[in-house]
PDB file of C-alpha atoms in Angstrom:
ATOM      1  CA  MET A   3     147.176 110.341 106.085  1.00  0.00           C
ATOM      2  CA  ARG A   4     149.200 112.791 104.006  1.00  0.00           C
ATOM      3  CA  LEU A   5     146.038 113.889 102.189  1.00  0.00           C
ATOM      4  CA  LEU A   6     144.165 114.388 105.470  1.00  0.00           C
ATOM      5  CA  PHE A   7     147.098 116.327 106.887  1.00  0.00           C
ATOM      6  CA  ALA A   8     147.254 118.530 103.779  1.00  0.00           C
ATOM      7  CA  LEU A   9     143.496 119.200 103.904  1.00  0.00           C
ATOM      8  CA  SER A  10     143.740 119.987 107.606  1.00  0.00           C
ATOM      9  CA  MET A  11     146.618 122.387 107.030  1.00  0.00           C
ATOM     10  CA  SER A  12     144.726 124.061 104.161  1.00  0.00           C
ATOM     11  CA  PHE A  13     141.716 124.587 106.418  1.00  0.00           C
ATOM     12  CA  CYS A  14     143.926 126.083 109.127  1.00  0.00           C
ATOM     13  CA  VAL A  15     145.537 128.457 106.635  1.00  0.00           C
ATOM     14  CA  LEU A  16     142.138 129.549 105.286  1.00  0.00           C
ATOM     15  CA  PHE A  17     140.748 130.035 108.806  1.00  0.00           C
ATOM     16  CA  SER A  18     143.803 131.996 109.920  1.00  0.00           C
ATOM     17  CA  THR A  19     143.657 134.162 106.800  1.00  0.00           C
ATOM     18  CA  ALA A  20     139.974 134.943 107.322  1.00  0.00           C
ATOM     19  CA  SER A  21     140.612 135.828 110.966  1.00  0.00           C
ATOM     20  CA  ALA A  22     143.508 138.081 110.039  1.00  0.00           C
ATOM     21  CA  GLN A  23     141.435 139.775 107.371  1.00  0.00           C
ATOM     22  CA  ASP A  24     138.743 140.466 109.960  1.00  0.00           C
ATOM     23  CA  GLU A  25     141.106 141.593 112.693  1.00  0.00           C
ATOM     24  CA  GLN A  26     142.649 144.262 110.474  1.00  0.00           C
ATOM     25  CA  TYR A  27     139.581 146.377 111.255  1.00  0.00           C
ATOM     26  CA  THR A  28     139.911 148.335 114.493  1.00  0.00           C
ATOM     27  CA  THR A  29     138.263 151.443 115.904  1.00  0.00           C
ATOM     28  CA  GLY A  30     140.155 154.714 115.462  1.00  0.00           C
ATOM     29  CA  PRO A  31     140.581 158.000 117.351  1.00  0.00           C
ATOM     30  CA  ASP A  32     136.996 159.118 116.723  1.00  0.00           C
ATOM     31  CA  ALA A  33     135.890 156.222 118.934  1.00  0.00           C
ATOM     32  CA  GLU A  34     138.077 157.334 121.851  1.00  0.00           C
ATOM     33  CA  ARG A  35     137.288 159.911 124.514  1.00  0.00           C
ATOM     34  CA  LYS A  36     138.926 163.280 123.755  1.00  0.00           C
ATOM     35  CA  GLU A  37     139.755 166.031 126.188  1.00  0.00           C
ATOM     36  CA  GLY A  38     137.379 168.980 126.038  1.00  0.00           C
ATOM     37  CA  VAL A  39     134.582 167.137 124.197  1.00  0.00           C
ATOM     38  CA  PRO A  40     131.227 167.423 126.014  1.00  0.00           C
ATOM     39  CA  GLN A  41     129.717 164.061 126.902  1.00  0.00           C
ATOM     40  CA  GLY A  42     126.093 163.183 126.314  1.00  0.00           C
ATOM     41  CA  THR A  43     124.018 161.112 128.707  1.00  0.00           C
ATOM     42  CA  VAL A  44     122.795 157.527 128.321  1.00  0.00           C
ATOM     43  CA  THR A  45     119.797 156.208 130.238  1.00  0.00           C
ATOM     44  CA  GLN A  46     118.542 152.630 130.302  1.00  0.00           C
ATOM     45  CA  HIS A  47     114.877 151.618 130.142  1.00  0.00           C
ATOM     46  CA  VAL A  48     112.682 148.521 129.899  1.00  0.00           C
ATOM     47  CA  TRP A  49     109.718 148.095 127.529  1.00  0.00           C
ATOM     48  CA  ASP A  50     107.307 145.378 128.614  1.00  0.00           C
ATOM     49  CA  GLN A  51     103.941 146.717 127.452  1.00  0.00           C
ATOM     50  CA  SER A  52     104.021 146.087 123.724  1.00  0.00           C
ATOM     51  CA  GLU A  53     100.719 145.612 121.932  1.00  0.00           C
ATOM     52  CA  ILE A  54     102.418 144.951 118.590  1.00  0.00           C
ATOM     53  CA  TYR A  55     104.672 142.208 120.047  1.00  0.00           C
ATOM     54  CA  PRO A  56     102.534 141.141 123.001  1.00  0.00           C
ATOM     55  CA  GLY A  57     104.260 139.302 125.812  1.00  0.00           C
ATOM     56  CA  THR A  58     107.749 140.531 124.910  1.00  0.00           C
ATOM     57  CA  VAL A  59     110.198 142.333 127.165  1.00  0.00           C
ATOM     58  CA  ARG A  60     113.272 144.284 126.054  1.00  0.00           C
ATOM     59  CA  ASP A  61     115.862 146.780 127.229  1.00  0.00           C
ATOM     60  CA  TYR A  62     116.516 150.012 125.410  1.00  0.00           C
ATOM     61  CA  TRP A  63     118.835 152.964 125.928  1.00  0.00           C
ATOM     62  CA  VAL A  64     118.511 156.627 125.009  1.00  0.00           C
ATOM     63  CA  TYR A  65     121.570 158.770 124.252  1.00  0.00           C
ATOM     64  CA  VAL A  66     121.110 162.549 124.427  1.00  0.00           C
ATOM     65  CA  PRO A  67     124.028 164.773 123.361  1.00  0.00           C
ATOM     66  CA  LYS A  68     125.147 167.617 125.584  1.00  0.00           C
ATOM     67  CA  GLN A  69     124.237 170.079 122.806  1.00  0.00           C
ATOM     68  CA  TYR A  70     120.561 169.083 122.808  1.00  0.00           C
ATOM     69  CA  GLU A  71     118.191 171.936 123.661  1.00  0.00           C
ATOM     70  CA  LYS A  72     114.549 171.516 124.551  1.00  0.00           C
ATOM     71  CA  GLY A  73     112.380 173.159 121.893  1.00  0.00           C
ATOM     72  CA  LYS A  74     114.929 172.555 119.116  1.00  0.00           C
ATOM     73  CA  PRO A  75     114.054 169.239 117.425  1.00  0.00           C
ATOM     74  CA  ALA A  76     117.070 166.941 117.263  1.00  0.00           C
ATOM     75  CA  CYS A  77     117.902 164.409 114.582  1.00  0.00           C
ATOM     76  CA  LEU A  78     117.292 160.752 115.440  1.00  0.00           C
ATOM     77  CA  MET A  79     119.128 157.475 114.920  1.00  0.00           C
ATOM     78  CA  VAL A  80     117.782 154.075 115.960  1.00  0.00           C
ATOM     79  CA  PHE A  81     120.011 151.024 116.472  1.00  0.00           C
ATOM     80  CA  GLN A  82     118.878 147.400 116.484  1.00  0.00           C
ATOM     81  CA  ASP A  83     120.708 144.976 118.822  1.00  0.00           C
ATOM     82  CA  GLY A  84     121.298 148.139 120.803  1.00  0.00           C
ATOM     83  CA  ALA A  85     123.435 146.735 123.614  1.00  0.00           C
ATOM     84  CA  GLY A  86     126.362 146.173 121.272  1.00  0.00           C
ATOM     85  CA  PHE A  87     126.175 149.684 119.819  1.00  0.00           C
ATOM     86  CA  VAL A  88     125.698 151.621 123.058  1.00  0.00           C
ATOM     87  CA  SER A  89     128.671 150.122 124.903  1.00  0.00           C
ATOM     88  CA  GLU A  90     131.705 152.414 125.084  1.00  0.00           C
ATOM     89  CA  LYS A  91     133.898 149.296 124.927  1.00  0.00           C
ATOM     90  CA  GLY A  92     131.906 147.605 122.189  1.00  0.00           C
ATOM     91  CA  HIS A  93     132.302 147.170 118.455  1.00  0.00           C
ATOM     92  CA  THR A  94     131.079 150.651 117.441  1.00  0.00           C
ATOM     93  CA  ARG A  95     131.064 152.860 120.586  1.00  0.00           C
ATOM     94  CA  VAL A  96     128.285 155.057 119.288  1.00  0.00           C
ATOM     95  CA  PRO A  97     128.010 157.493 122.252  1.00  0.00           C
ATOM     96  CA  VAL A  98     131.724 158.303 122.010  1.00  0.00           C
ATOM     97  CA  VAL A  99     131.639 158.710 118.224  1.00  0.00           C
ATOM     98  CA  PHE A 100     128.535 160.884 118.410  1.00  0.00           C
ATOM     99  CA  ASP A 101     130.064 163.086 121.114  1.00  0.00           C
ATOM    100  CA  ASN A 102     133.190 163.629 119.009  1.00  0.00           C
ATOM    101  CA  LEU A 103     131.473 164.223 115.655  1.00  0.00           C
ATOM    102  CA  ILE A 104     128.718 166.467 117.029  1.00  0.00           C
ATOM    103  CA  HIS A 105     131.334 168.553 118.855  1.00  0.00           C
ATOM    104  CA  ALA A 106     133.359 168.842 115.632  1.00  0.00           C
ATOM    105  CA  GLY A 107     130.292 169.897 113.643  1.00  0.00           C
ATOM    106  CA  GLU A 108     130.610 166.822 111.415  1.00  0.00           C
ATOM    107  CA  MET A 109     127.132 165.539 112.204  1.00  0.00           C
ATOM    108  CA  PRO A 110     124.004 167.232 113.566  1.00  0.00           C
ATOM    109  CA  VAL A 111     122.748 167.122 117.138  1.00  0.00           C
ATOM    110  CA  THR A 112     121.317 163.608 117.208  1.00  0.00           C
ATOM    111  CA  ILE A 113     119.447 161.601 119.807  1.00  0.00           C
ATOM    112  CA  ALA A 114     120.115 157.864 119.567  1.00  0.00           C
ATOM    113  CA  VAL A 115     117.832 155.043 120.654  1.00  0.00           C
ATOM    114  CA  PHE A 116     119.388 151.602 121.117  1.00  0.00           C
ATOM    115  CA  ILE A 117     116.860 148.755 121.216  1.00  0.00           C
ATOM    116  CA  GLN A 118     117.269 145.094 122.049  1.00  0.00           C
ATOM    117  CA  PRO A 119     115.110 142.493 120.303  1.00  0.00           C
ATOM    118  CA  GLY A 120     112.246 141.244 122.398  1.00  0.00           C
ATOM    119  CA  VAL A 121     112.171 138.064 124.439  1.00  0.00           C
ATOM    120  CA  VAL A 122     109.179 136.218 125.861  1.00  0.00           C
ATOM    121  CA  PRO A 123     109.880 135.346 129.507  1.00  0.00           C
ATOM    122  CA  PRO A 124     109.745 131.632 130.381  1.00  0.00           C
ATOM    123  CA  ALA A 125     106.458 130.234 131.593  1.00  0.00           C
ATOM    124  CA  LYS A 126     108.145 128.082 134.226  1.00  0.00           C
ATOM    125  CA  LYS A 127     111.198 128.463 136.416  1.00  0.00           C
ATOM    126  CA  GLY A 128     114.279 126.920 134.844  1.00  0.00           C
ATOM    127  CA  GLN A 129     113.085 127.397 131.271  1.00  0.00           C
ATOM    128  CA  SER A 130     114.827 129.733 128.806  1.00  0.00           C
ATOM    129  CA  PRO A 131     113.110 132.829 127.392  1.00  0.00           C
ATOM    130  CA  ARG A 132     111.897 132.631 123.789  1.00  0.00           C
ATOM    131  CA  LYS A 133     113.871 134.927 121.524  1.00  0.00           C
ATOM    132  CA  ASN A 134     111.801 137.057 119.159  1.00  0.00           C
ATOM    133  CA  ARG A 135     114.738 138.511 117.211  1.00  0.00           C
ATOM    134  CA  SER A 136     114.394 136.761 113.855  1.00  0.00           C
ATOM    135  CA  PHE A 137     110.638 137.274 113.732  1.00  0.00           C
ATOM    136  CA  GLU A 138     111.048 140.988 114.450  1.00  0.00           C
ATOM    137  CA  TYR A 139     114.106 141.631 112.286  1.00  0.00           C
ATOM    138  CA  ASP A 140     113.876 139.272 109.302  1.00  0.00           C
ATOM    139  CA  THR A 141     110.162 139.570 108.545  1.00  0.00           C
ATOM    140  CA  LEU A 142     109.368 141.693 105.483  1.00  0.00           C
ATOM    141  CA  SER A 143     106.486 143.828 106.736  1.00  0.00           C
ATOM    142  CA  ASP A 144     105.730 147.103 108.480  1.00  0.00           C
ATOM    143  CA  GLN A 145     105.190 145.422 111.857  1.00  0.00           C
ATOM    144  CA  TYR A 146     108.577 146.312 113.366  1.00  0.00           C
ATOM    145  CA  VAL A 147     108.613 149.901 112.137  1.00  0.00           C
ATOM    146  CA  ARG A 148     105.113 150.343 113.555  1.00  0.00           C
ATOM    147  CA  PHE A 149     106.453 149.042 116.861  1.00  0.00           C
ATOM    148  CA  LEU A 150     109.210 151.664 116.722  1.00  0.00           C
ATOM    149  CA  LEU A 151     106.936 154.546 115.785  1.00  0.00           C
ATOM    150  CA  GLU A 152     103.850 153.735 117.817  1.00  0.00           C
ATOM    151  CA  GLU A 153     105.515 152.432 120.961  1.00  0.00           C
ATOM    152  CA  ILE A 154     109.218 153.091 121.595  1.00  0.00           C
ATOM    153  CA  LEU A 155     109.642 156.408 119.775  1.00  0.00           C
ATOM    154  CA  ALA A 156     106.237 157.649 120.858  1.00  0.00           C
ATOM    155  CA  ASP A 157     107.381 157.128 124.446  1.00  0.00           C
ATOM    156  CA  VAL A 158     110.813 158.731 123.872  1.00  0.00           C
ATOM    157  CA  GLY A 159     109.092 161.653 122.154  1.00  0.00           C
ATOM    158  CA  LYS A 160     107.213 162.480 125.350  1.00  0.00           C
ATOM    159  CA  GLN A 161     110.486 163.664 126.880  1.00  0.00           C
ATOM    160  CA  TYR A 162     112.570 164.879 123.931  1.00  0.00           C
ATOM    161  CA  ASP A 163     111.899 166.994 120.854  1.00  0.00           C
ATOM    162  CA  ILE A 164     112.743 164.949 117.764  1.00  0.00           C
ATOM    163  CA  SER A 165     112.542 166.111 114.162  1.00  0.00           C
ATOM    164  CA  ALA A 166     109.739 164.658 112.044  1.00  0.00           C
ATOM    165  CA  ASP A 167     111.717 165.241 108.825  1.00  0.00           C
ATOM    166  CA  PRO A 168     112.717 161.795 107.470  1.00  0.00           C
ATOM    167  CA  LYS A 169     116.015 163.271 106.246  1.00  0.00           C
ATOM    168  CA  HIS A 170     116.797 163.869 109.919  1.00  0.00           C
ATOM    169  CA  ARG A 171     115.989 160.302 110.951  1.00  0.00           C
ATOM    170  CA  ALA A 172     118.271 157.284 110.463  1.00  0.00           C
ATOM    171  CA  ILE A 173     118.156 153.608 111.378  1.00  0.00           C
ATOM    172  CA  CYS A 174     121.035 151.133 111.687  1.00  0.00           C
ATOM    173  CA  GLY A 175     121.721 147.470 112.347  1.00  0.00           C
ATOM    174  CA  ASN A 176     124.070 144.542 111.861  1.00  0.00           C
ATOM    175  CA  SER A 177     123.173 141.240 110.190  1.00  0.00           C
ATOM    176  CA  SER A 178     119.426 140.634 110.659  1.00  0.00           C
ATOM    177  CA  GLY A 179     119.374 144.074 112.279  1.00  0.00           C
ATOM    178  CA  GLY A 180     120.709 145.426 108.987  1.00  0.00           C
ATOM    179  CA  ILE A 181     117.894 144.067 106.849  1.00  0.00           C
ATOM    180  CA  CYS A 182     115.513 145.195 109.592  1.00  0.00           C
ATOM    181  CA  ALA A 183     116.830 148.745 109.269  1.00  0.00           C
ATOM    182  CA  PHE A 184     116.325 148.656 105.509  1.00  0.00           C
ATOM    183  CA  THR A 185     112.818 147.220 105.849  1.00  0.00           C
ATOM    184  CA  ALA A 186     111.850 149.968 108.309  1.00  0.00           C
ATOM    185  CA  ALA A 187     112.880 152.712 105.879  1.00  0.00           C
ATOM    186  CA  TRP A 188     111.483 150.841 102.854  1.00  0.00           C
ATOM    187  CA  GLU A 189     108.090 150.503 104.520  1.00  0.00           C
ATOM    188  CA  ARG A 190     108.059 153.989 106.050  1.00  0.00           C
ATOM    189  CA  PRO A 191     110.305 156.380 104.103  1.00  0.00           C
ATOM    190  CA  ASP A 192     108.171 159.164 105.561  1.00  0.00           C
ATOM    191  CA  SER A 193     109.675 158.335 108.957  1.00  0.00           C
ATOM    192  CA  PHE A 194     113.204 157.085 108.179  1.00  0.00           C
ATOM    193  CA  GLY A 195     115.149 158.626 105.316  1.00  0.00           C
ATOM    194  CA  LYS A 196     118.558 157.154 106.117  1.00  0.00           C
ATOM    195  CA  VAL A 197     119.711 153.527 106.473  1.00  0.00           C
ATOM    196  CA  VAL A 198     122.953 151.931 107.657  1.00  0.00           C
ATOM    197  CA  SER A 199     123.258 148.174 107.155  1.00  0.00           C
ATOM    198  CA  HIS A 200     126.377 146.292 108.237  1.00  0.00           C
ATOM    199  CA  ILE A 201     126.731 142.659 107.060  1.00  0.00           C
ATOM    200  CA  GLY A 202     123.021 142.821 106.222  1.00  0.00           C
ATOM    201  CA  SER A 203     121.133 139.526 106.008  1.00  0.00           C
ATOM    202  CA  PHE A 204     119.550 140.085 102.590  1.00  0.00           C
ATOM    203  CA  THR A 205     119.174 136.325 102.299  1.00  0.00           C
ATOM    204  CA  ASN A 206     116.340 133.808 102.497  1.00  0.00           C
ATOM    205  CA  ILE A 207     115.924 133.646 106.280  1.00  0.00           C
ATOM    206  CA  ARG A 208     112.369 134.948 105.952  1.00  0.00           C
ATOM    207  CA  GLY A 209     112.325 135.992 102.313  1.00  0.00           C
ATOM    208  CA  GLY A 210     114.799 138.899 102.359  1.00  0.00           C
ATOM    209  CA  HIS A 211     116.581 137.614  99.247  1.00  0.00           C
ATOM    210  CA  VAL A 212     113.853 139.215  97.108  1.00  0.00           C
ATOM    211  CA  TYR A 213     114.869 142.789  97.895  1.00  0.00           C
ATOM    212  CA  PRO A 214     117.263 143.358  94.948  1.00  0.00           C
ATOM    213  CA  ALA A 215     114.548 142.327  92.473  1.00  0.00           C
ATOM    214  CA  VAL A 216     111.878 144.329  94.294  1.00  0.00           C
ATOM    215  CA  ILE A 217     114.084 147.441  94.394  1.00  0.00           C
ATOM    216  CA  ARG A 218     114.636 147.283  90.636  1.00  0.00           C
ATOM    217  CA  LYS A 219     110.884 147.151  89.909  1.00  0.00           C
ATOM    218  CA  THR A 220     109.727 149.742  92.455  1.00  0.00           C
ATOM    219  CA  GLU A 221     109.670 153.494  91.986  1.00  0.00           C
ATOM    220  CA  MET A 222     112.606 155.013  93.837  1.00  0.00           C
ATOM    221  CA  LYS A 223     111.905 155.906  97.453  1.00  0.00           C
ATOM    222  CA  PRO A 224     113.454 158.939  99.215  1.00  0.00           C
ATOM    223  CA  ILE A 225     115.994 157.019 101.277  1.00  0.00           C
ATOM    224  CA  LYS A 226     119.778 157.237 101.503  1.00  0.00           C
ATOM    225  CA  VAL A 227     121.443 153.850 102.025  1.00  0.00           C
ATOM    226  CA  PHE A 228     124.822 152.740 103.368  1.00  0.00           C
ATOM    227  CA  LEU A 229     125.839 149.079 103.000  1.00  0.00           C
ATOM    228  CA  GLN A 230     128.913 147.281 104.351  1.00  0.00           C
ATOM    229  CA  ASP A 231     129.959 143.682 103.920  1.00  0.00           C
ATOM    230  CA  GLY A 232     133.057 141.506 103.594  1.00  0.00           C
ATOM    231  CA  SER A 233     134.196 138.781 101.233  1.00  0.00           C
ATOM    232  CA  ASN A 234     134.497 136.307 104.130  1.00  0.00           C
ATOM    233  CA  ASP A 235     130.905 136.772 105.271  1.00  0.00           C
ATOM    234  CA  LEU A 236     128.507 133.829 105.608  1.00  0.00           C
ATOM    235  CA  ASP A 237     127.590 131.288 102.950  1.00  0.00           C
ATOM    236  CA  ASN A 238     124.973 128.823 104.206  1.00  0.00           C
ATOM    237  CA  LEU A 239     121.524 127.351 103.553  1.00  0.00           C
ATOM    238  CA  HIS A 240     119.934 130.821 103.732  1.00  0.00           C
ATOM    239  CA  GLY A 241     122.193 132.226 101.014  1.00  0.00           C
ATOM    240  CA  ASN A 242     125.499 133.961 100.379  1.00  0.00           C
ATOM    241  CA  TRP A 243     125.855 137.220 102.298  1.00  0.00           C
ATOM    242  CA  PRO A 244     128.594 138.808 100.130  1.00  0.00           C
ATOM    243  CA  LEU A 245     126.682 138.103  96.919  1.00  0.00           C
ATOM    244  CA  SER A 246     123.413 139.294  98.432  1.00  0.00           C
ATOM    245  CA  ASN A 247     124.917 142.606  99.498  1.00  0.00           C
ATOM    246  CA  GLN A 248     126.539 143.064  96.088  1.00  0.00           C
ATOM    247  CA  GLN A 249     123.140 142.461  94.502  1.00  0.00           C
ATOM    248  CA  MET A 250     121.607 145.056  96.831  1.00  0.00           C
ATOM    249  CA  ALA A 251     124.242 147.606  95.851  1.00  0.00           C
ATOM    250  CA  ALA A 252     123.755 146.854  92.149  1.00  0.00           C
ATOM    251  CA  ALA A 253     119.985 147.271  92.442  1.00  0.00           C
ATOM    252  CA  LEU A 254     120.312 150.584  94.295  1.00  0.00           C
ATOM    253  CA  LYS A 255     122.733 151.808  91.633  1.00  0.00           C
ATOM    254  CA  PHE A 256     120.436 150.680  88.807  1.00  0.00           C
ATOM    255  CA  VAL A 257     117.483 152.646  90.170  1.00  0.00           C
ATOM    256  CA  GLY A 258     119.562 155.717  91.001  1.00  0.00           C
ATOM    257  CA  TYR A 259     119.541 155.751  94.795  1.00  0.00           C
ATOM    258  CA  GLU A 260     121.982 157.823  96.808  1.00  0.00           C
ATOM    259  CA  TYR A 261     123.931 154.951  98.321  1.00  0.00           C
ATOM    260  CA  LYS A 262     127.399 153.836  99.348  1.00  0.00           C
ATOM    261  CA  PHE A 263     128.715 150.270  99.497  1.00  0.00           C
ATOM    262  CA  VAL A 264     131.922 149.491 101.368  1.00  0.00           C
ATOM    263  CA  TYR A 265     133.121 145.969 100.598  1.00  0.00           C
ATOM    264  CA  GLY A 266     136.057 144.595 102.545  1.00  0.00           C
ATOM    265  CA  GLU A 267     137.497 141.246 103.600  1.00  0.00           C
ATOM    266  CA  GLY A 268     135.796 140.764 106.958  1.00  0.00           C
ATOM    267  CA  LYS A 269     133.725 137.902 108.311  1.00  0.00           C
ATOM    268  CA  HIS A 270     130.206 138.026 109.735  1.00  0.00           C
ATOM    269  CA  SER A 271     131.227 140.341 112.530  1.00  0.00           C
ATOM    270  CA  ALA A 272     130.797 143.958 113.556  1.00  0.00           C
ATOM    271  CA  ARG A 273     134.502 144.801 113.344  1.00  0.00           C
ATOM    272  CA  HIS A 274     134.603 146.388 109.882  1.00  0.00           C
ATOM    273  CA  GLY A 275     131.355 148.315 110.274  1.00  0.00           C
ATOM    274  CA  GLY A 276     132.502 149.582 113.661  1.00  0.00           C
ATOM    275  CA  ALA A 277     135.908 150.612 112.342  1.00  0.00           C
ATOM    276  CA  ILE A 278     134.468 152.790 109.570  1.00  0.00           C
ATOM    277  CA  PHE A 279     131.449 154.031 111.531  1.00  0.00           C
ATOM    278  CA  PRO A 280     132.710 157.635 112.033  1.00  0.00           C
ATOM    279  CA  ASP A 281     133.237 158.077 108.291  1.00  0.00           C
ATOM    280  CA  THR A 282     129.885 156.421 107.657  1.00  0.00           C
ATOM    281  CA  MET A 283     128.255 159.056 109.865  1.00  0.00           C
ATOM    282  CA  ARG A 284     130.050 161.870 108.044  1.00  0.00           C
ATOM    283  CA  TRP A 285     128.688 160.577 104.744  1.00  0.00           C
ATOM    284  CA  LEU A 286     125.215 159.780 106.053  1.00  0.00           C
ATOM    285  CA  TRP A 287     124.610 163.198 107.639  1.00  0.00           C
ATOM    286  CA  SER A 288     126.524 165.302 105.104  1.00  0.00           C
ATOM    287  CA  ASP A 289     123.362 166.699 103.524  1.00  0.00           C
ATOM    288  CA  VAL A 290     122.010 167.822 106.917  1.00  0.00           C
ATOM    289  CA  VAL A 291     125.320 169.334 108.058  1.00  0.00           C
ATOM    290  CA  SER A 292     125.661 171.303 104.807  1.00  0.00           C
ATOM    291  CA  GLN A 293     122.278 172.945 105.439  1.00  0.00           C
ATOM    292  CA  ASN A 294     123.224 174.157 108.929  1.00  0.00           C
TER     293      ASN A 294
END
């Protein structure tokens, strides 16, 4: 009984410590509304006519900053699992951060597209929809980036002028959305020159554990990469997330990529990535801002 009690207490201490380490990360003033800062607009849409992922339905949102002018191509940033990023009360509060940083001249005028993973509606009443997230996000191919370019962004581009320069185009995600963001830029560096991956799933869900080895043996591609992870991230049958992200960072360093790796103490959550997001944007867009 004493041994069981001691083991139970040890587990509680470890769990409490991990939670505390994660909860130290909170959003700052750049994620709060500020007086005098112009607010962009966010519109919600539904995409249910995909030919690349037939049968799927998904929501997506488009953020357009107040400073956007028709005829002047804006920069672009795409977010996977978009509902969490677009919410002004969520883990990252992207529209608020973008409003503040664009107004301050710390990032360029940027249109953001927030996309949910697809679901296949149930065939019968009472059934649950089939989630397509892992297939879309964890698969190592150009299928998802083609979906972005040929369907979603082609449609958004009918209304807004977006730069074709890959240095002006970024893609971001958390977890499987993080490896998805990297895959999109890896497959199409001509379309996405900037990547942000938070707690990226560079593990063997669908073969993503090979990336560090592949990076080392592939000629460097023109992409700028930001990685974030925490020491209390997942360790399961698919792999060890902290080790996988450290391997990614080491491979990028070995080849000579422009990259940044922020390694903290967080769990598999969006808290740390959301807390540092404004500084991440300053780093990510610094080369574009310096040219303006």
